[in-house]
Amino acid sequence: MAVGERSRNPLRARSSAEGAASLRAAGARERDPTVRCPDGLAREFLGGFNVTSLARHRFTWPLLIRAATRRAPGTYPYLVARCHLIDEILLTELRAGLQQVVLLGAGLDSTAYRLADHLRDVRVIEVDHPSSQATKLSKLRRIFGSVPEHVEFVAVDFGHDDLGERLAAAGHKTSAATLFIWSGVSMYLAESTVVAVLQWVSSHESSRTSILFDAVWAEAVDGSREYFGAHQGRRRAAAMDEPLRWGIPEGRVNETLARFELRAEAIYESADLTARYLVRQDGSTLGQPYGSGFIVHARSVAEAEPEGRAI
Ligand SMILES: C[S@@+](CC[C@H](N)C(=O)[O-])C[C@H]1O[C@@H](n2cnc3c(N)ncnc32)[C@H](O)[C@@H]1O
């Protein structure tokens, strides 16, 4: 993935991380609190003049959603629902005794700052490509005056660096209960890179360690099957120099995870996300999340107890 490259069109988000943050920021302005995106800090991470600026103002945020829905149908509701789900699983794991949270490919994710009060006794590490991390650090300095001390930053290129070595140098312990959050990243990586990350996660010694990540169906990557929003999503990813590269064949999540000695505790597809997070108080829905992706919470085979649908 061309992490360092940025679109030259000023009307586009400069990166997919910024695009995602802008839609979370817009979602945080939803009137109905049941579907409102919990990322009330996202708008602070936006800056400069491009289409994402629309999310920063109370009169223009609906225009951003309209534009995003036209360009990549299903992305807005998907991102709002994903944000709710990540918060829910993180808080559940914290109650169960979590000791470390590692955000892999953190981008402009604000979880570590929004939920800082809950994370006081936990080691929090943000891992990202060096160029994305430099951007994040300068935004954090602008927002908070300095980089918040409760978060450690580890610069890693998943395709070239040894993730385990870099994290160990930052004090990460493979024996401590850890939640890895890997959102919006796996689909942009080469298969060998995804394999290396998942194998390393599953080699952790703690029975409470798990990974929450999203992925797309392999059929959506190669276009051999159509899903809601997939065609436009592929085109948009390619236009941002971030083409989709890796996916799991439909219906083979557990078979794929078993290669890494991982097992899905729960898998959340479009309909699950809608039912859990996107139904307004009046019964209408915020929208239909795109159908080419899903979110999985997985743990090492020896420990997982299925609680969701196994597909
Ligand atoms: C779409 S953004 C997602 C950001 C964030 N996790 C979120 O959900 O909003 C993709 C992130 O993956 C990171 N990334 C992509 N390729 C990477 C690589 N080879 N090594 C490290 N990070 C990478 C980018 O730097 C970026 O922060």
PDB file of N, CA and C and ligand atoms in Angstrom, residues 1 3 16-17 20 24 82 104-109 128-129 132 156-159 183-185 188-189, ligand 1:
ATOM      1  N   MET A   1       0.830  -1.195   0.000  1.00  0.00           N
ATOM      2  CA  MET A   1       0.000   0.000   0.000  1.00  0.00           C
ATOM      3  C   MET A   1       0.870   1.252   0.000  1.00  0.00           C
ATOM      4  N   VAL A   3       1.353   4.075   1.484  1.00  0.00           N
ATOM      5  CA  VAL A   3       0.952   4.852   2.641  1.00  0.00           C
ATOM      6  C   VAL A   3       1.343   6.305   2.513  1.00  0.00           C
ATOM      7  N   SER A  16      -7.192   7.474   3.513  1.00  0.00           N
ATOM      8  CA  SER A  16      -8.383   6.745   3.961  1.00  0.00           C
ATOM      9  C   SER A  16      -8.573   6.922   5.461  1.00  0.00           C
ATOM     10  N   ALA A  17      -7.470   7.141   6.205  1.00  0.00           N
ATOM     11  CA  ALA A  17      -7.601   7.366   7.651  1.00  0.00           C
ATOM     12  C   ALA A  17      -8.372   8.659   7.909  1.00  0.00           C
ATOM     13  N   ALA A  20     -12.060   8.144   7.013  1.00  0.00           N
ATOM     14  CA  ALA A  20     -12.777   7.411   8.067  1.00  0.00           C
ATOM     15  C   ALA A  20     -13.059   8.333   9.249  1.00  0.00           C
ATOM     16  N   ARG A  24     -16.703   9.463  10.921  1.00  0.00           N
ATOM     17  CA  ARG A  24     -17.007   9.294  12.356  1.00  0.00           C
ATOM     18  C   ARG A  24     -17.404  10.648  12.960  1.00  0.00           C
ATOM     19  N   ARG A  82     -19.039   0.205  13.295  1.00  0.00           N
ATOM     20  CA  ARG A  82     -17.736  -0.352  13.722  1.00  0.00           C
ATOM     21  C   ARG A  82     -17.220   0.362  14.966  1.00  0.00           C
ATOM     22  N   LEU A 104      -3.453  -1.459  15.987  1.00  0.00           N
ATOM     23  CA  LEU A 104      -2.573  -1.713  14.846  1.00  0.00           C
ATOM     24  C   LEU A 104      -3.059  -0.904  13.645  1.00  0.00           C
ATOM     25  N   GLY A 105      -2.197  -0.085  13.079  1.00  0.00           N
ATOM     26  CA  GLY A 105      -2.640   0.795  11.979  1.00  0.00           C
ATOM     27  C   GLY A 105      -3.647   1.790  12.526  1.00  0.00           C
ATOM     28  N   ALA A 106      -3.250   2.476  13.615  1.00  0.00           N
ATOM     29  CA  ALA A 106      -4.203   3.300  14.391  1.00  0.00           C
ATOM     30  C   ALA A 106      -4.795   4.451  13.595  1.00  0.00           C
ATOM     31  N   GLY A 107      -4.057   4.969  12.622  1.00  0.00           N
ATOM     32  CA  GLY A 107      -4.585   6.101  11.850  1.00  0.00           C
ATOM     33  C   GLY A 107      -5.002   7.236  12.774  1.00  0.00           C
ATOM     34  N   LEU A 108      -6.165   7.816  12.507  1.00  0.00           N
ATOM     35  CA  LEU A 108      -6.650   8.937  13.315  1.00  0.00           C
ATOM     36  C   LEU A 108      -7.679   8.474  14.345  1.00  0.00           C
ATOM     37  N   ASP A 109      -7.600   7.191  14.696  1.00  0.00           N
ATOM     38  CA  ASP A 109      -8.481   6.632  15.724  1.00  0.00           C
ATOM     39  C   ASP A 109      -8.291   7.394  17.034  1.00  0.00           C
ATOM     40  N   ASP A 128       1.682   2.265  13.948  1.00  0.00           N
ATOM     41  CA  ASP A 128       1.281   2.728  12.616  1.00  0.00           C
ATOM     42  C   ASP A 128       2.509   2.890  11.728  1.00  0.00           C
ATOM     43  N   HIS A 129       2.233   3.017  10.464  1.00  0.00           N
ATOM     44  CA  HIS A 129       3.294   3.308   9.503  1.00  0.00           C
ATOM     45  C   HIS A 129       3.948   4.632   9.917  1.00  0.00           C
ATOM     46  N   SER A 132       2.223   7.893   8.666  1.00  0.00           N
ATOM     47  CA  SER A 132       0.901   8.152   9.256  1.00  0.00           C
ATOM     48  C   SER A 132       1.056   8.545  10.721  1.00  0.00           C
ATOM     49  N   VAL A 156       5.843   1.229  12.736  1.00  0.00           N
ATOM     50  CA  VAL A 156       6.086  -0.079  12.112  1.00  0.00           C
ATOM     51  C   VAL A 156       5.524  -0.063  10.698  1.00  0.00           C
ATOM     52  N   ASP A 157       6.285  -0.565   9.755  1.00  0.00           N
ATOM     53  CA  ASP A 157       5.719  -0.889   8.451  1.00  0.00           C
ATOM     54  C   ASP A 157       5.470  -2.396   8.476  1.00  0.00           C
ATOM     55  N   PHE A 158       4.191  -2.790   8.511  1.00  0.00           N
ATOM     56  CA  PHE A 158       3.871  -4.221   8.647  1.00  0.00           C
ATOM     57  C   PHE A 158       4.542  -5.067   7.571  1.00  0.00           C
ATOM     58  N   GLY A 159       4.771  -4.468   6.414  1.00  0.00           N
ATOM     59  CA  GLY A 159       5.343  -5.219   5.301  1.00  0.00           C
ATOM     60  C   GLY A 159       6.855  -5.417   5.417  1.00  0.00           C
ATOM     61  N   SER A 183      -8.434  -2.136  12.736  1.00  0.00           N
ATOM     62  CA  SER A 183      -9.604  -1.776  11.933  1.00  0.00           C
ATOM     63  C   SER A 183      -9.205  -0.997  10.686  1.00  0.00           C
ATOM     64  N   GLY A 184      -9.798  -1.424   9.587  1.00  0.00           N
ATOM     65  CA  GLY A 184      -9.577  -0.724   8.320  1.00  0.00           C
ATOM     66  C   GLY A 184      -8.180  -0.887   7.768  1.00  0.00           C
ATOM     67  N   VAL A 185      -7.521  -2.006   8.043  1.00  0.00           N
ATOM     68  CA  VAL A 185      -6.134  -2.163   7.594  1.00  0.00           C
ATOM     69  C   VAL A 185      -5.907  -3.448   6.786  1.00  0.00           C
ATOM     70  N   TYR A 188      -5.859  -3.819   2.913  1.00  0.00           N
ATOM     71  CA  TYR A 188      -4.896  -3.082   2.088  1.00  0.00           C
ATOM     72  C   TYR A 188      -3.523  -3.757   2.053  1.00  0.00           C
ATOM     73  N   LEU A 189      -3.383  -4.872   2.773  1.00  0.00           N
ATOM     74  CA  LEU A 189      -2.053  -5.485   2.915  1.00  0.00           C
ATOM     75  C   LEU A 189      -1.907  -6.718   2.031  1.00  0.00           C
TER      76      LEU A 189
HETATM   77  C1  LIG B   1      -7.991   3.244   6.626  1.00  0.00           C
HETATM   78  S1  LIG B   1      -6.772   3.661   7.777  1.00  0.00           S
HETATM   79  C2  LIG B   1      -7.540   3.014   9.253  1.00  0.00           C
HETATM   80  C3  LIG B   1      -7.150   3.798  10.445  1.00  0.00           C
HETATM   81  C4  LIG B   1      -7.844   3.415  11.745  1.00  0.00           C
HETATM   82  N1  LIG B   1      -7.472   2.094  12.186  1.00  0.00           N
HETATM   83  C5  LIG B   1      -9.327   3.554  11.641  1.00  0.00           C
HETATM   84  O1  LIG B   1     -10.033   2.575  11.801  1.00  0.00           O
HETATM   85  O2  LIG B   1      -9.791   4.676  11.401  1.00  0.00           O
HETATM   86  C6  LIG B   1      -5.482   2.499   7.449  1.00  0.00           C
HETATM   87  C7  LIG B   1      -4.309   2.583   8.410  1.00  0.00           C
HETATM   88  O3  LIG B   1      -3.450   1.472   8.149  1.00  0.00           O
HETATM   89  C8  LIG B   1      -2.118   1.931   8.181  1.00  0.00           C
HETATM   90  N2  LIG B   1      -1.279   1.064   7.323  1.00  0.00           N
HETATM   91  C9  LIG B   1      -1.525   0.709   6.056  1.00  0.00           C
HETATM   92  N3  LIG B   1      -0.495  -0.022   5.571  1.00  0.00           N
HETATM   93  C10 LIG B   1       0.396  -0.137   6.584  1.00  0.00           C
HETATM   94  C11 LIG B   1       1.658  -0.772   6.706  1.00  0.00           C
HETATM   95  N4  LIG B   1       2.205  -1.445   5.690  1.00  0.00           N
HETATM   96  N5  LIG B   1       2.308  -0.687   7.889  1.00  0.00           N
HETATM   97  C12 LIG B   1       1.756  -0.008   8.926  1.00  0.00           C
HETATM   98  N6  LIG B   1       0.554   0.624   8.864  1.00  0.00           N
HETATM   99  C13 LIG B   1      -0.111   0.559   7.695  1.00  0.00           C
HETATM  100  C14 LIG B   1      -2.169   3.343   7.644  1.00  0.00           C
HETATM  101  O4  LIG B   1      -1.042   4.073   8.063  1.00  0.00           O
HETATM  102  C15 LIG B   1      -3.469   3.841   8.253  1.00  0.00           C
HETATM  103  O5  LIG B   1      -3.259   4.428   9.504  1.00  0.00           O
END
